[in-house]
Coordinates of C-alpha atoms in Angstrom, one line a residue:
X423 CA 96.3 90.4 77.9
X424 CA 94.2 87.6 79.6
X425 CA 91.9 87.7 82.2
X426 CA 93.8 84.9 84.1
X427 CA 96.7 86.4 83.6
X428 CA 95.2 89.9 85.6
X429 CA 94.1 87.5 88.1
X430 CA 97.3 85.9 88.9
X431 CA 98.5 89.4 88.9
X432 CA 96.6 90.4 91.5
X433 CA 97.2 87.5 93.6
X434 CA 100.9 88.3 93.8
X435 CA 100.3 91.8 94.6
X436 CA 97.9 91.0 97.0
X437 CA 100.5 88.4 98.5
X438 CA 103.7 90.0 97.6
X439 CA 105.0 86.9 97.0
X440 CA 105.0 84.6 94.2
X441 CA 105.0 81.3 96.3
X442 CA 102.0 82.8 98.7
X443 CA 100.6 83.5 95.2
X444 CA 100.9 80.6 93.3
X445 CA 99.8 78.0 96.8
X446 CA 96.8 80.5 96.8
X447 CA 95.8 80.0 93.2
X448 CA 96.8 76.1 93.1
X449 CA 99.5 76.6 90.7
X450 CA 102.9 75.7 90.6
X451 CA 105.4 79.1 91.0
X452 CA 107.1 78.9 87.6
X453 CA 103.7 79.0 85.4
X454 CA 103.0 81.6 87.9
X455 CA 106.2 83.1 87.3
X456 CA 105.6 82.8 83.5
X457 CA 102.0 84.3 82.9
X458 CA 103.7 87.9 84.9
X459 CA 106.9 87.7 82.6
X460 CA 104.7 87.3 80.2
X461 CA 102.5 90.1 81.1
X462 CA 105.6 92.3 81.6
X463 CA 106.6 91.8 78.0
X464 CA 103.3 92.1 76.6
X465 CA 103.1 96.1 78.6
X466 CA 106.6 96.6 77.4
X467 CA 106.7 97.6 81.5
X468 CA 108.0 95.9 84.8
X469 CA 104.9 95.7 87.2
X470 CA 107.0 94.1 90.1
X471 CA 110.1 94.2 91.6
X472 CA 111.9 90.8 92.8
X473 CA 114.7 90.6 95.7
X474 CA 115.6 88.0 98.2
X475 CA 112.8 89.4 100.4
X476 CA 109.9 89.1 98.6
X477 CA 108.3 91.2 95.4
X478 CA 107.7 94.6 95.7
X479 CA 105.0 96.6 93.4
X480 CA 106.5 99.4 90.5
X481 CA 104.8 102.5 89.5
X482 CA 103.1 100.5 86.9
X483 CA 102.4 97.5 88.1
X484 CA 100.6 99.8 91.5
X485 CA 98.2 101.3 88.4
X486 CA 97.8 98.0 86.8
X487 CA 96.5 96.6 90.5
X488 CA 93.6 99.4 90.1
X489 CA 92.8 99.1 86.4
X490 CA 92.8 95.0 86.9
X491 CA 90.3 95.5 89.9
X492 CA 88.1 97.7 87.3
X493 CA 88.3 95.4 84.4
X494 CA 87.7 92.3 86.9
X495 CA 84.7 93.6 88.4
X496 CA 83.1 94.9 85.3
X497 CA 83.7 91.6 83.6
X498 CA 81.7 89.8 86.5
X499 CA 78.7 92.5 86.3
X500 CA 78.7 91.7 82.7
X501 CA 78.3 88.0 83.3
X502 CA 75.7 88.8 85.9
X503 CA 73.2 91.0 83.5
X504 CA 73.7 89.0 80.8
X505 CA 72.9 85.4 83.1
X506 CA 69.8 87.4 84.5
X507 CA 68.1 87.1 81.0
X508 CA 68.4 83.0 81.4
X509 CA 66.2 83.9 84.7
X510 CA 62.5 84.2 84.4
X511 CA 62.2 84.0 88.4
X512 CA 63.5 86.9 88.6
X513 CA 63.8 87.7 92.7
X514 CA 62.2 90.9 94.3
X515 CA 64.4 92.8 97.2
X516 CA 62.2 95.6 98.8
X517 CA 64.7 98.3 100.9
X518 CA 63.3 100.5 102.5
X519 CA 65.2 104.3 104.0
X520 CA 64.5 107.5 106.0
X521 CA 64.3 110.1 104.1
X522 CA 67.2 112.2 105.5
X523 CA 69.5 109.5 104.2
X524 CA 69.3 110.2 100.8
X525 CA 71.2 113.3 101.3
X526 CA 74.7 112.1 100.8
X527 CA 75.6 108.5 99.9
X528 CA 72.3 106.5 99.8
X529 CA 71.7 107.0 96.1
X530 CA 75.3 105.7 95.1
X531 CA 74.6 101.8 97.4
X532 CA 71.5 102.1 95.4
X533 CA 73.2 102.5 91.9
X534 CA 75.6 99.9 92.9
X535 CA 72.9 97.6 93.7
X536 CA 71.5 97.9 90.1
X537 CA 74.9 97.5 88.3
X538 CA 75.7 94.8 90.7
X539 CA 72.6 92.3 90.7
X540 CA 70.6 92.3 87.6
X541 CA 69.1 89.1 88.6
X542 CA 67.0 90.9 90.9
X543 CA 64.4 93.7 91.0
X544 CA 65.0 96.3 93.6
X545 CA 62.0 98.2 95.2
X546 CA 62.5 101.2 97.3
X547 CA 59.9 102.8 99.9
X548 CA 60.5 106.0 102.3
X549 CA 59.7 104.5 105.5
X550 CA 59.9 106.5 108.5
X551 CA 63.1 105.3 111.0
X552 CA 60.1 104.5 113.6
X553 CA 58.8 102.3 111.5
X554 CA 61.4 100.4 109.6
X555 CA 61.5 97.5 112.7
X556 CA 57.9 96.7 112.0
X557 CA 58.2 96.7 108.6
X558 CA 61.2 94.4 108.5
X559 CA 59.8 92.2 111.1
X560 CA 56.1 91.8 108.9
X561 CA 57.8 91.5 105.6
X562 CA 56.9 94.4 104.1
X563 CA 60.5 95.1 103.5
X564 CA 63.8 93.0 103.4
X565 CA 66.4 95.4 104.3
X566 CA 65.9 99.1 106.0
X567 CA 68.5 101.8 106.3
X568 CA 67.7 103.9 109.3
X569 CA 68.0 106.0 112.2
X570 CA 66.8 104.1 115.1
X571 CA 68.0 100.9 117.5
X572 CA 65.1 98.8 118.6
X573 CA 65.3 95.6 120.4
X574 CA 63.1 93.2 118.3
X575 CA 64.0 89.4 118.9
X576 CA 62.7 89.1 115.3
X577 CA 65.3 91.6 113.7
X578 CA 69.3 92.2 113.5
X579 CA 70.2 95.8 113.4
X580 CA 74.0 96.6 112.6
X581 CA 75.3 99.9 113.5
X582 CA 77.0 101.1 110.5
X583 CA 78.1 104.7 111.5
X584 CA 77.7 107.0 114.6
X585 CA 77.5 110.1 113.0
X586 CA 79.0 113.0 115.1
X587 CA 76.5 115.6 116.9
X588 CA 76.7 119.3 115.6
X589 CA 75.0 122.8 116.4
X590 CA 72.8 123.9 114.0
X591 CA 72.1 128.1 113.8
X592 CA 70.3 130.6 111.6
X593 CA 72.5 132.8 109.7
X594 CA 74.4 135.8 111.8
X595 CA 73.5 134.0 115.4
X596 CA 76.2 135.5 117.9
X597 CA 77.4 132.6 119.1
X598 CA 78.8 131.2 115.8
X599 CA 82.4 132.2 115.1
X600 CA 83.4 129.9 112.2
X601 CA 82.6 126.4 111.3
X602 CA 85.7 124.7 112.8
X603 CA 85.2 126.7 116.6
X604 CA 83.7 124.5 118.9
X605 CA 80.7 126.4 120.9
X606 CA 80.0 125.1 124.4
X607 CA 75.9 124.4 125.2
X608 CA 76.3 127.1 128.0
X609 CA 76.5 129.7 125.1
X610 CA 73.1 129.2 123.9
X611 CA 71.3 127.7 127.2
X612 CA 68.9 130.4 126.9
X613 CA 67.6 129.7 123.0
X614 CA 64.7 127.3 122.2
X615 CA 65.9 124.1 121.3
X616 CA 64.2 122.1 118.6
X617 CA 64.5 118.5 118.9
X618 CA 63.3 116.1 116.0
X619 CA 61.7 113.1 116.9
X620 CA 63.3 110.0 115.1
X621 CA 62.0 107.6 117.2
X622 CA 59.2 104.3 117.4
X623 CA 57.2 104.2 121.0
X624 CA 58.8 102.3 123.2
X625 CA 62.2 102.8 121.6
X626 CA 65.2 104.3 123.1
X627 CA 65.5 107.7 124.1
X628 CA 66.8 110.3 121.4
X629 CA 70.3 110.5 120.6
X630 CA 70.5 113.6 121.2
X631 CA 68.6 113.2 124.3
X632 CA 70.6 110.8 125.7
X633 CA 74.0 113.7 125.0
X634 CA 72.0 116.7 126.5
X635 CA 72.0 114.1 129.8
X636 CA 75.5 112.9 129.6
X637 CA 76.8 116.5 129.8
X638 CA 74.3 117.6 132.2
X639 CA 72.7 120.6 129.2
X640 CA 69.0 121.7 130.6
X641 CA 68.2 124.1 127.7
X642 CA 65.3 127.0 128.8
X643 CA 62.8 126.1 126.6
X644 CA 62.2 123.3 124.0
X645 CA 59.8 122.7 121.4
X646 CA 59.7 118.7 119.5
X647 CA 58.9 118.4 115.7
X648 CA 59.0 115.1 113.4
X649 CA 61.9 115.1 111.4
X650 CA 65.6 116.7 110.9
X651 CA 64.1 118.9 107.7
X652 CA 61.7 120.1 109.6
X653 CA 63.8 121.0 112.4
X654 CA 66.2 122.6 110.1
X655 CA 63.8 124.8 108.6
X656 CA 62.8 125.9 111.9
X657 CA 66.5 126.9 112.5
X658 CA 66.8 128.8 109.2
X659 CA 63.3 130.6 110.4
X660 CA 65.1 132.1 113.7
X661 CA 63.2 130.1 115.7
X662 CA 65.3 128.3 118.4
X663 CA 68.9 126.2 117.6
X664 CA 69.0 122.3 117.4
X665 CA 71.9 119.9 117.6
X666 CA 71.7 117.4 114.7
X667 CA 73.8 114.7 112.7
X668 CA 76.9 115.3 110.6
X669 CA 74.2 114.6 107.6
X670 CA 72.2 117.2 108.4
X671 CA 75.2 119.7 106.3
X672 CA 73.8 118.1 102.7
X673 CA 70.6 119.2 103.8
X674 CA 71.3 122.5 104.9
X675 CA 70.2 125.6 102.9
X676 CA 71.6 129.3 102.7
X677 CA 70.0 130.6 106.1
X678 CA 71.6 127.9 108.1
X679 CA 75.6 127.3 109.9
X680 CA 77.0 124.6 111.6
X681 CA 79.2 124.4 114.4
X682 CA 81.4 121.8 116.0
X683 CA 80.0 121.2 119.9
X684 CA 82.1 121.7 122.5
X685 CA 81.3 118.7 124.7
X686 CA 82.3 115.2 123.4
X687 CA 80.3 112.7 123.5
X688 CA 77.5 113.3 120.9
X689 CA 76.6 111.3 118.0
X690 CA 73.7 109.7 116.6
X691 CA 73.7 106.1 115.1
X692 CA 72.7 105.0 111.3
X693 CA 71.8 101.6 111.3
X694 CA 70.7 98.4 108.9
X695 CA 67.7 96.4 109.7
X696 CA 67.5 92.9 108.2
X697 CA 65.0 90.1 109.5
X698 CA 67.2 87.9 112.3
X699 CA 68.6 84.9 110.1
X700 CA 68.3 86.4 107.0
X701 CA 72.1 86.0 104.7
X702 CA 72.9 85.5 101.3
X703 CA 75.7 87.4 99.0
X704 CA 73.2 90.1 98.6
X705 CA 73.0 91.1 102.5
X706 CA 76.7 90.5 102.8
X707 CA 77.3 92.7 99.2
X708 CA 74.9 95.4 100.7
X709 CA 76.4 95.8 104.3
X710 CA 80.7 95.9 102.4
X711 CA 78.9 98.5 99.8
X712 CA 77.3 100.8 102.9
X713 CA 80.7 100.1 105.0
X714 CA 83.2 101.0 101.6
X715 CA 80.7 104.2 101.0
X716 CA 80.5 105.7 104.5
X717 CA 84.4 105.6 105.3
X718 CA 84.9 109.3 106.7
X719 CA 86.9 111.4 109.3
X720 CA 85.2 113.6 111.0
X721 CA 87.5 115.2 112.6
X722 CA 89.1 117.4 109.7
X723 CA 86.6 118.5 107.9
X724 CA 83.2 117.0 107.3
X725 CA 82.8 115.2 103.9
X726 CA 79.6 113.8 102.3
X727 CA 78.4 110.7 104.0
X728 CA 74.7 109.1 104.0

């Protein structure tokens, strides 16, 4: 089995078609058609099906797709670790994250990064959502994966996820009747509400200010601390309720239940900040890696995200 051969492979079942295949590749069709006879025989397996109407994939040749994908992009990481040892200017890429975002998905974009770019040498700082605008704009980091929009006409921020707005409660509270019953903000007008604050001066309001407006919610009393753990622990404590980010159910600890919120509407953004102009294959690989990883449906059942 060749690499090419797992190439041209894929290009037909990307196509389904071995003429759309072979004009991509800038073959003739019969080689084309040759290397996945070929490829057929060597398996002992058909991996397509042809008809008048174009090639459809087998049971086998859907598994080989995968596999081929694997061996492909394994083969190119190889090639990339063992190139970076012909590189003695070796590049430096400084990232810098909140710290509620490495509960969930954060660590994996980071693994891929090492696996995926040995030519460079990845440094990683906790730096505060607040922050991460000034610190991309000054240098101090190249890329930050955050919390909060800013309008900066020295930085791009891409909104990579609006994570949905829940209702955090201690253990036993009355109002919670299982994780998938929605619980209106009139139930628990009356409790303290602890808000975390995410946010750089001047930015825009809170998230979850901005949803407590929209559907008109004036809690009775309200007390502000910095950061979602904090707030969380407070919640656990008794203390008062808050309404956080889908994230905040990695984070949660045995004292602590979510519930769905009644009103729609809520959500809270996670964001990229990269220096305005700033490209390359690394940016581009970063933002397709955080997109692929961060795929989820809230709606049936909350999974792992950031």
């Amino acid at each position: 089995m060749e690499l090419r051969q797992l190439r041209y492979f894929l290009a037909v079942a990307r196509t389904l078609s071995f003429t759309k295949a072979a004009a991509e590749l800038h073959i003739a069709q019969p080689p084309l058609s040759r290397q996945i006879a070929n490829l057929e025989a060597e398996l002992d397996v058909g991996l397509v099906e042809r008809s008048p109407r174009g090639v459809k994939l087998t049971r086998a040749g859907a598994l080989l797709v995968e596999r081929a994908n694997e061996i492909l992009q394994k083969v190119e990481q190889t090639r990339r670790e063992v190139a970076a040892f012909n590189d003695k200017r070796r590049r430096l890429f400084k990232i810098g994250f909140d710290l509620s975002l490495l509960y969930g998905r954060t660590p994996r974009i980071f693994r891929y990064l090492r696996e995926s770019y040995a030519e460079y040498d990845f440094e990683y700082a906790e730096v505060a959502s607040a922050d991460q605008v000034r610190a991309v704009r000054d240098g101090e980091i190249d890329l930050a994966l955050g919390l909060t929009l800013l309008v900066d006409d020295q930085v791009e921020q891409v909104v990579i996820r609006n994570e949905q707005l829940m209702l955090a409660l201690a253990i036993g509270h009355p109002a919670f009747r299982g994780r998938d019953q929605p619980i209106k903000l009139s139930e628990v007008s009356n409790e303290t509400l602890i808000l975390y604050d995410e946010r750089a001066s001047g930015g825009p309001r809170h998230p979850v200010t901005r949803f407590m407006e929209l559907v008109g919610f004036t809690p009775a009393n309200t007390m502000t601390i910095r950061g979602l753990a904090a707030a969380l622990g407070l919640v656990a404590a008794g203390v008062g309720i808050s309404i956080v980010p889908a994230r905040a159910l990695l984070m949660r600890g045995q004292d602590i239940c979510f519930a769905p919120l009644a009103e729609d509407g809520g959500s809270s953004p996670v964001v990229v900040t990269i220096r305005r102009g700033t490209n390359g294959e690394i940016v581009a690989s970063i933002l397709a890696e955080v997109d692929r990883l961060t795929r989820f449906d809230l709606s049936s059942s909350i999974r792992a995200i950031f």
